[in-house]
Amino acid sequence: MSANDRPVGQPNSKTHDSAFLKACRREAVPHTPVWFMRQAGRSLPEYLKVREGIPMLESCMRPDLVTEITLQPVRRHKVDAAIYFSDIVVPLKAIGIDLDIKPGVGPVVADPIRTRADLARLRDLTPEDVHYVTEAIGMLTAELGATPLIGFAGAPFTLASYLVEGGPSRNHENTKAMMYGDPELWADLLDRLAEITAAFLKVQIEAGASAVQLFDSWVGALAPADYRRSILPASAKVFDAVASYNVPRIHFGVGTGELLGLMGEAGADVVGVDWRVPLDEAARRVGPGKALQGNLDPAVLFAPTAAVEAKTREVLDAAAGLEGHVFNLGHGVLPSMDPDALTRLVAYVHEQTAR
Ligand SMILES: Cc1c2[nH]c(c1CCC(=O)O)Cc1[nH]c(c(CCC(=O)O)c1C)Cc1[nH]c(c(CCC(=O)O)c1C)Cc1[nH]c(c(C)c1CCC(=O)O)C2
């Protein structure tokens, strides 16, 4: 049976008993599973080599490259899960939004979305628009065997921020102006993005992804009341749309200490935590029935090994009473990180938590 014939609700049986999926389901694990956000990418010399002369978005549309780049950190670091190599703006590009990823800058949108008329440019996403994703995931799951593949997408707020600002933004001023000034247009924009995001996650799950992560990287810019009113309904729509597949749904953002409970409420099975809130305190904020993911400060990796181990021990101690724990950094791997420090970190977590 090919990945595409797999019935809805029946997860990839090869990965079902992996430590990563067990931790997501809050079951007993042989060791705490580890993966890193942005584990594929510029920290790895082998990545820089295969990407040479190929623009970021083009590389995301080439199944051979996506497969190789996704596998690189699994081979090197022995992490417990792979994350599909792509970017949060790929589905927007796929429906015809004129955008590019500028090196050292991030996603840049040629003609920002600011009015009701602009919404018409956000058409539905079909599997055919992202056929290269289905192809790449088919190749990847064959190579990965028992190692789960995490699919991902950007959450409605973070995607809206790029679309409305036209690029990366510190203060999200145009985005917040729309959210506060024209709540109806804002709700319709987020609803549109929720539909596109849900369709994109479905493609990845149906192709064989064993879990999905919804990145709301910049939502920490909002207060809880605004999150509940203006963001939660759209994020919940995404999670609801993929609930019947029974694959774990992870939700992550940066600076979201005050939002952790609401992000769980939106429908996540696993809540990602940055390094600002210890995991035992995060568990109190999220409440029972959910696993947590995190949360070593990525910058700790620049310190000597003994300091990395001491800070890692603190994370593991804070996680000791959790129902389920997936070890990760509190945000992505930085391009200047020493990959050997990451490899050592994986081994250290595995050794410290072996049961
Ligand atoms: C906010 C966001 C984006 N993209 C993404 C997010 C959410 C995750 C987060 O919060 O970090 C998601 C993303 N982008 C990329 C991945 C790869 C998968 C993995 O985690 O290994 C993932 C999960 C590849 C990438 N996405 C990008 C790169 C760098 C481009 C390159 O290698 O040429 C990679 C490897 C580009 C990108 N795309 C984006 C940014 C901020 C940048 C970096 C700009 C820069 O510093 O050059 C938007």
Short mmCIF file of C-alpha atoms and ligand atoms in Angstrom, two decimals:
data_model
loop_
_atom_site.label_atom_id
_atom_site.label_comp_id
_atom_site.label_asym_id
_atom_site.label_seq_id
_atom_site.Cartn_x
_atom_site.Cartn_y
_atom_site.Cartn_z
CA MET A 1 0.00 0.00 0.00
CA SER A 2 1.49 3.36 -0.92
CA ALA A 3 1.49 6.29 1.49
CA ASN A 4 -1.32 7.88 -0.49
CA ASP A 5 -3.67 4.93 -0.01
CA ARG A 6 -3.42 5.07 3.77
CA PRO A 7 -6.91 5.48 5.22
CA VAL A 8 -7.69 8.56 7.25
CA GLY A 9 -7.13 8.03 10.96
CA GLN A 10 -4.60 5.24 10.47
CA PRO A 11 -1.14 6.55 11.23
CA ASN A 12 2.04 5.30 9.60
CA SER A 13 2.47 1.94 11.35
CA LYS A 14 6.28 1.90 11.04
CA THR A 15 6.65 5.01 13.21
CA HIS A 16 3.81 4.31 15.65
CA ASP A 17 6.03 2.96 18.46
CA SER A 18 8.78 5.57 18.14
CA ALA A 19 9.85 7.44 21.29
CA PHE A 20 8.78 10.73 19.68
CA LEU A 21 5.19 9.67 18.97
CA LYS A 22 4.91 7.93 22.34
CA ALA A 23 5.98 11.12 24.13
CA CYS A 24 3.46 13.14 22.08
CA ARG A 25 0.76 10.66 23.13
CA ARG A 26 1.96 10.90 26.78
CA GLU A 27 2.90 7.22 26.89
CA ALA A 28 5.99 5.71 28.60
CA VAL A 29 9.18 6.20 26.54
CA PRO A 30 12.54 4.36 26.40
CA HIS A 31 14.27 7.78 26.47
CA THR A 32 13.20 11.40 26.06
CA PRO A 33 12.98 12.03 22.32
CA VAL A 34 14.89 14.97 20.83
CA TRP A 35 14.58 17.00 17.64
CA PHE A 36 15.47 20.60 16.85
CA MET A 37 13.47 23.28 15.11
CA ARG A 38 15.54 24.32 12.06
CA GLN A 39 17.74 21.25 12.47
CA ALA A 40 18.07 21.24 8.67
CA GLY A 41 19.73 24.31 7.28
CA ARG A 42 22.62 26.64 7.51
CA SER A 43 24.32 25.17 10.60
CA LEU A 44 25.25 22.14 8.46
CA PRO A 45 28.11 22.29 5.91
CA GLU A 46 26.43 19.50 3.91
CA TYR A 47 23.33 21.74 3.61
CA LEU A 48 25.32 24.73 2.38
CA LYS A 49 26.94 22.44 -0.18
CA VAL A 50 23.72 21.06 -1.74
CA ARG A 51 22.05 24.49 -1.66
CA GLU A 52 24.92 26.22 -3.50
CA GLY A 53 23.49 28.45 -6.27
CA ILE A 54 19.89 27.28 -5.69
CA PRO A 55 17.42 29.86 -4.30
CA MET A 56 15.57 28.84 -1.12
CA LEU A 57 12.07 28.61 -2.65
CA GLU A 58 13.35 26.66 -5.65
CA SER A 59 15.01 24.15 -3.32
CA CYS A 60 11.66 23.69 -1.50
CA MET A 61 10.05 22.65 -4.81
CA ARG A 62 12.62 19.97 -5.68
CA PRO A 63 11.73 16.63 -4.05
CA ASP A 64 15.28 15.27 -4.46
CA LEU A 65 16.76 18.23 -2.59
CA VAL A 66 14.01 18.33 0.04
CA THR A 67 14.60 14.64 0.74
CA GLU A 68 18.37 15.00 1.04
CA ILE A 69 18.20 18.15 3.22
CA THR A 70 15.52 16.68 5.52
CA LEU A 71 17.64 13.55 6.05
CA GLN A 72 20.94 15.35 6.71
CA PRO A 73 20.33 16.23 10.40
CA VAL A 74 18.80 12.78 11.08
CA ARG A 75 21.97 11.08 9.83
CA ARG A 76 24.31 13.47 11.58
CA HIS A 77 22.66 14.07 14.96
CA LYS A 78 20.60 10.86 15.44
CA VAL A 79 17.56 12.95 16.35
CA ASP A 80 14.27 11.13 17.05
CA ALA A 81 12.28 12.87 14.32
CA ALA A 82 12.80 14.56 10.97
CA ILE A 83 11.13 17.85 10.07
CA TYR A 84 10.08 18.34 6.49
CA PHE A 85 12.37 20.86 4.79
CA SER A 86 10.29 23.76 3.51
CA ASP A 87 9.24 27.20 4.70
CA ILE A 88 6.03 28.64 6.10
CA VAL A 89 5.50 30.77 2.96
CA VAL A 90 5.62 27.82 0.51
CA PRO A 91 1.79 27.29 0.44
CA LEU A 92 1.29 31.03 -0.18
CA LYS A 93 3.73 30.95 -3.09
CA ALA A 94 1.91 27.82 -4.34
CA ILE A 95 -1.41 29.69 -4.63
CA GLY A 96 0.23 32.45 -6.62
CA ILE A 97 1.22 35.10 -4.06
CA ASP A 98 4.22 37.02 -5.42
CA LEU A 99 6.83 36.53 -2.71
CA ASP A 100 10.47 35.58 -2.26
CA ILE A 101 12.75 34.52 0.59
CA LYS A 102 15.62 37.01 0.71
CA PRO A 103 18.85 35.64 2.23
CA GLY A 104 19.51 37.19 5.64
CA VAL A 105 16.08 38.91 5.62
CA GLY A 106 13.31 36.31 5.34
CA PRO A 107 10.04 36.23 3.38
CA VAL A 108 9.25 39.40 1.38
CA VAL A 109 5.81 39.89 -0.24
CA ALA A 110 5.75 42.10 -3.38
CA ASP A 111 2.22 43.44 -2.94
CA PRO A 112 1.00 43.24 0.70
CA ILE A 113 -2.56 42.23 1.65
CA ARG A 114 -4.22 45.30 3.19
CA THR A 115 -7.81 45.58 1.86
CA ARG A 116 -10.91 43.45 1.34
CA ALA A 117 -10.21 43.37 -2.39
CA ASP A 118 -6.76 41.87 -1.65
CA LEU A 119 -8.40 38.82 0.00
CA ALA A 120 -9.46 37.55 -3.43
CA ARG A 121 -5.77 36.78 -4.09
CA LEU A 122 -5.85 34.11 -1.37
CA ARG A 123 -7.44 31.26 -3.32
CA ASP A 124 -7.89 27.68 -2.09
CA LEU A 125 -4.85 25.41 -2.07
CA THR A 126 -5.21 22.08 -3.92
CA PRO A 127 -2.91 19.04 -3.60
CA GLU A 128 -1.85 19.66 -7.21
CA ASP A 129 -0.46 23.10 -6.22
CA VAL A 130 2.05 21.34 -3.97
CA HIS A 131 2.53 18.03 -5.83
CA TYR A 132 6.27 18.23 -5.01
CA VAL A 133 5.41 17.96 -1.29
CA THR A 134 3.51 14.69 -1.83
CA GLU A 135 6.38 13.38 -3.95
CA ALA A 136 9.08 14.36 -1.44
CA ILE A 137 7.19 12.90 1.53
CA GLY A 138 6.74 9.61 -0.35
CA MET A 139 10.51 9.44 -0.88
CA LEU A 140 11.25 10.56 2.67
CA THR A 141 9.03 8.10 4.52
CA ALA A 142 10.59 5.26 2.52
CA GLU A 143 14.07 6.39 3.62
CA LEU A 144 13.13 7.24 7.20
CA GLY A 145 11.63 3.86 8.13
CA ALA A 146 10.77 3.97 11.85
CA THR A 147 11.83 7.63 12.28
CA PRO A 148 8.77 9.89 12.21
CA LEU A 149 8.49 12.82 9.83
CA ILE A 150 7.00 16.05 11.19
CA GLY A 151 5.04 18.11 8.69
CA PHE A 152 4.47 21.79 9.41
CA ALA A 153 2.78 25.02 8.46
CA GLY A 154 2.72 28.63 9.58
CA ALA A 155 -0.26 29.56 11.76
CA PRO A 156 -2.77 32.16 10.52
CA PHE A 157 -1.38 35.04 12.64
CA THR A 158 2.26 34.55 11.65
CA LEU A 159 1.36 34.14 7.97
CA ALA A 160 -0.89 37.22 8.16
CA SER A 161 1.97 39.22 9.64
CA TYR A 162 4.20 38.52 6.62
CA LEU A 163 1.34 39.14 4.16
CA VAL A 164 0.12 42.39 5.72
CA GLU A 165 3.53 43.88 6.57
CA GLY A 166 5.06 42.73 3.29
CA GLY A 167 8.04 41.22 5.12
CA PRO A 168 9.56 40.58 8.54
CA SER A 169 8.43 43.04 11.19
CA ARG A 170 9.42 43.86 14.76
CA ASN A 171 6.22 45.63 15.84
CA HIS A 172 3.61 44.17 13.43
CA GLU A 173 2.12 47.67 13.12
CA ASN A 174 0.09 47.22 9.92
CA THR A 175 -1.08 43.81 11.09
CA LYS A 176 -2.29 45.13 14.43
CA ALA A 177 -3.84 48.18 12.73
CA MET A 178 -6.03 45.80 10.70
CA MET A 179 -6.76 43.54 13.69
CA TYR A 180 -7.90 46.43 15.91
CA GLY A 181 -9.26 48.72 13.18
CA ASP A 182 -11.20 46.36 10.92
CA PRO A 183 -12.02 43.23 12.94
CA GLU A 184 -14.29 41.84 10.21
CA LEU A 185 -11.65 42.03 7.51
CA TRP A 186 -9.12 40.60 9.98
CA ALA A 187 -11.39 37.65 10.87
CA ASP A 188 -11.99 36.93 7.19
CA LEU A 189 -8.25 37.08 6.42
CA LEU A 190 -7.42 34.68 9.26
CA ASP A 191 -10.24 32.35 8.26
CA ARG A 192 -8.93 32.25 4.67
CA LEU A 193 -5.42 31.50 5.94
CA ALA A 194 -6.80 28.79 8.25
CA GLU A 195 -8.38 27.04 5.25
CA ILE A 196 -5.18 27.22 3.20
CA THR A 197 -3.09 26.02 6.15
CA ALA A 198 -5.45 23.14 6.92
CA ALA A 199 -5.37 22.04 3.28
CA PHE A 200 -1.56 22.16 3.30
CA LEU A 201 -1.29 20.09 6.50
CA LYS A 202 -3.73 17.53 5.09
CA VAL A 203 -1.51 17.07 2.03
CA GLN A 204 1.46 16.37 4.29
CA ILE A 205 -0.42 13.93 6.55
CA GLU A 206 -1.98 12.07 3.64
CA ALA A 207 1.47 11.74 2.07
CA GLY A 208 2.81 10.15 5.28
CA ALA A 209 3.78 12.79 7.88
CA SER A 210 3.45 11.26 11.38
CA ALA A 211 2.90 14.54 13.26
CA VAL A 212 2.38 18.20 12.39
CA GLN A 213 3.63 21.40 13.95
CA LEU A 214 1.81 24.70 13.57
CA PHE A 215 4.34 27.53 13.94
CA ASP A 216 2.83 30.72 15.34
CA SER A 217 6.30 32.16 15.78
CA TRP A 218 5.35 35.81 16.25
CA VAL A 219 2.02 35.52 18.15
CA GLY A 220 3.83 36.30 21.42
CA ALA A 221 3.44 39.95 20.34
CA LEU A 222 -0.22 39.77 21.47
CA ALA A 223 -1.97 39.99 24.85
CA PRO A 224 -4.12 37.00 25.96
CA ALA A 225 -7.48 38.78 25.48
CA ASP A 226 -6.58 39.74 21.91
CA TYR A 227 -5.29 36.23 21.24
CA ARG A 228 -8.54 34.70 22.48
CA ARG A 229 -10.74 37.07 20.46
CA SER A 230 -8.78 37.52 17.25
CA ILE A 231 -6.46 34.51 16.78
CA LEU A 232 -7.70 31.44 18.64
CA PRO A 233 -10.75 30.79 16.41
CA ALA A 234 -8.57 30.58 13.27
CA SER A 235 -5.87 28.40 14.87
CA ALA A 236 -8.60 26.15 16.31
CA LYS A 237 -10.08 25.78 12.82
CA VAL A 238 -6.72 24.46 11.56
CA PHE A 239 -6.38 21.95 14.42
CA ASP A 240 -10.00 20.80 14.06
CA ALA A 241 -9.53 20.22 10.35
CA VAL A 242 -6.79 17.63 10.97
CA ALA A 243 -8.12 16.13 14.21
CA SER A 244 -9.58 13.02 12.55
CA TYR A 245 -6.16 11.83 11.31
CA ASN A 246 -5.04 11.06 14.87
CA VAL A 247 -1.53 12.41 14.29
CA PRO A 248 -0.12 14.56 17.12
CA ARG A 249 -0.59 18.28 16.60
CA ILE A 250 2.17 20.50 18.02
CA HIS A 251 1.74 24.26 18.49
CA PHE A 252 4.71 26.57 19.00
CA GLY A 253 5.40 30.27 19.31
CA VAL A 254 8.13 32.53 20.72
CA GLY A 255 7.52 34.71 23.79
CA THR A 256 4.19 32.99 24.39
CA GLY A 257 4.50 32.45 28.17
CA GLU A 258 1.22 34.26 28.80
CA LEU A 259 -0.52 32.42 25.93
CA LEU A 260 0.45 28.80 26.65
CA GLY A 261 -2.94 27.83 28.08
CA LEU A 262 -4.81 29.40 25.17
CA MET A 263 -2.52 27.78 22.60
CA GLY A 264 -3.32 24.41 24.15
CA GLU A 265 -7.02 25.31 24.13
CA ALA A 266 -6.79 26.01 20.40
CA GLY A 267 -6.46 22.24 19.95
CA ALA A 268 -2.81 21.25 20.28
CA ASP A 269 -1.82 17.84 21.66
CA VAL A 270 1.70 19.12 22.35
CA VAL A 271 2.49 22.70 23.34
CA GLY A 272 5.92 24.08 22.41
CA VAL A 273 7.57 26.31 25.02
CA ASP A 274 10.41 28.78 24.51
CA TRP A 275 13.16 29.14 27.13
CA ARG A 276 11.51 31.94 29.13
CA VAL A 277 9.15 29.70 31.15
CA PRO A 278 10.43 26.56 32.95
CA LEU A 279 8.61 23.42 31.83
CA ASP A 280 7.07 22.65 35.25
CA GLU A 281 5.53 26.14 35.31
CA ALA A 282 4.51 25.75 31.64
CA ALA A 283 2.70 22.52 32.55
CA ARG A 284 0.70 24.38 35.20
CA ARG A 285 -0.28 27.01 32.61
CA VAL A 286 -1.21 24.46 29.92
CA GLY A 287 -3.08 22.12 32.25
CA PRO A 288 -3.47 18.31 32.11
CA GLY A 289 -3.90 16.17 29.02
CA LYS A 290 -1.14 17.69 26.87
CA ALA A 291 2.54 16.97 26.31
CA LEU A 292 5.14 19.76 26.25
CA GLN A 293 8.02 20.39 23.86
CA GLY A 294 11.15 22.37 24.68
CA ASN A 295 12.94 24.28 25.95
CA LEU A 296 16.72 24.86 26.09
CA ASP A 297 17.75 28.42 25.20
CA PRO A 298 19.40 28.01 21.76
CA ALA A 299 22.14 30.48 22.74
CA VAL A 300 23.29 28.06 25.48
CA LEU A 301 24.80 25.98 22.67
CA PHE A 302 27.52 28.62 22.29
CA ALA A 303 28.77 27.91 25.85
CA PRO A 304 31.30 25.15 26.75
CA THR A 305 29.99 21.55 26.91
CA ALA A 306 29.85 21.49 30.74
CA ALA A 307 27.56 24.54 30.75
CA VAL A 308 25.37 23.07 28.01
CA GLU A 309 25.01 19.89 30.07
CA ALA A 310 24.19 21.80 33.26
CA LYS A 311 21.48 23.85 31.51
CA THR A 312 20.14 20.71 29.79
CA ARG A 313 19.94 18.97 33.18
CA GLU A 314 17.84 21.90 34.44
CA VAL A 315 15.40 21.42 31.55
CA LEU A 316 15.20 17.67 32.18
CA ASP A 317 14.66 18.21 35.92
CA ALA A 318 11.84 20.69 35.26
CA ALA A 319 10.33 18.13 32.85
CA ALA A 320 10.53 15.22 35.30
CA GLY A 321 6.86 15.39 36.35
CA LEU A 322 5.38 16.02 32.89
CA GLU A 323 2.87 13.66 31.27
CA GLY A 324 4.91 13.76 28.06
CA HIS A 325 8.10 15.59 27.10
CA VAL A 326 9.74 16.12 23.71
CA PHE A 327 13.14 17.76 24.13
CA ASN A 328 13.82 20.68 21.79
CA LEU A 329 15.40 24.10 21.82
CA GLY A 330 13.23 27.05 22.81
CA HIS A 331 13.49 28.29 19.21
CA GLY A 332 15.36 27.27 16.07
CA VAL A 333 18.98 26.24 15.56
CA LEU A 334 21.04 29.32 14.69
CA PRO A 335 23.08 29.27 11.47
CA SER A 336 26.35 29.93 13.37
CA MET A 337 25.91 26.99 15.78
CA ASP A 338 28.56 24.26 15.94
CA PRO A 339 26.76 21.15 14.63
CA ASP A 340 28.95 18.94 16.86
CA ALA A 341 27.49 20.65 19.94
CA LEU A 342 24.01 19.61 18.71
CA THR A 343 25.11 16.01 18.13
CA ARG A 344 26.55 15.90 21.68
CA LEU A 345 23.33 17.37 23.06
CA VAL A 346 21.19 14.62 21.50
CA ALA A 347 23.46 11.92 22.95
CA TYR A 348 23.44 13.62 26.36
CA VAL A 349 19.63 13.79 26.56
CA HIS A 350 19.33 10.16 25.44
CA GLU A 351 21.90 8.99 27.99
CA GLN A 352 20.47 11.03 30.87
CA THR A 353 16.91 9.84 30.28
CA ALA A 354 17.47 6.16 29.32
CA ARG A 355 15.05 3.97 31.29
C1 LIG B 1 9.01 32.45 10.97
C2 LIG B 1 9.36 31.30 10.08
C3 LIG B 1 9.86 31.40 8.73
N1 LIG B 1 10.05 30.10 8.29
C4 LIG B 1 9.72 29.21 9.27
C5 LIG B 1 9.25 29.94 10.38
C6 LIG B 1 8.74 29.32 11.65
C7 LIG B 1 9.86 28.77 12.45
C8 LIG B 1 10.57 29.77 13.32
O1 LIG B 1 9.90 30.44 14.12
O2 LIG B 1 11.79 29.82 13.22
C9 LIG B 1 9.71 27.73 9.20
C10 LIG B 1 10.88 27.05 8.62
N2 LIG B 1 11.76 27.50 7.67
C11 LIG B 1 12.67 26.54 7.39
C12 LIG B 1 12.34 25.39 8.14
C13 LIG B 1 13.10 24.11 7.93
C14 LIG B 1 12.88 22.91 8.58
C15 LIG B 1 13.68 22.73 9.85
O3 LIG B 1 13.24 23.19 10.92
O4 LIG B 1 14.75 22.06 9.81
C16 LIG B 1 11.23 25.71 8.92
C17 LIG B 1 10.49 24.85 9.93
C18 LIG B 1 13.77 26.61 6.43
C19 LIG B 1 14.38 27.92 6.16
N3 LIG B 1 13.75 29.13 6.00
C20 LIG B 1 14.67 30.08 5.70
C21 LIG B 1 15.95 29.49 5.66
C22 LIG B 1 17.23 30.21 5.33
C23 LIG B 1 17.35 30.33 3.85
C24 LIG B 1 18.60 29.72 3.28
O5 LIG B 1 19.13 28.71 3.82
O6 LIG B 1 19.02 30.23 2.24
C25 LIG B 1 15.78 28.13 5.94
C26 LIG B 1 16.83 27.05 5.98
C27 LIG B 1 14.34 31.51 5.43
C28 LIG B 1 13.44 32.14 6.42
N4 LIG B 1 12.09 31.96 6.46
C29 LIG B 1 11.57 32.65 7.54
C30 LIG B 1 12.66 33.28 8.22
C31 LIG B 1 12.53 34.13 9.46
C32 LIG B 1 13.83 32.95 7.50
C33 LIG B 1 15.27 33.28 7.85
C34 LIG B 1 15.79 34.47 7.13
C35 LIG B 1 17.31 34.48 7.17
O7 LIG B 1 17.87 34.59 8.28
O8 LIG B 1 17.90 34.33 6.11
C36 LIG B 1 10.13 32.63 7.94
#
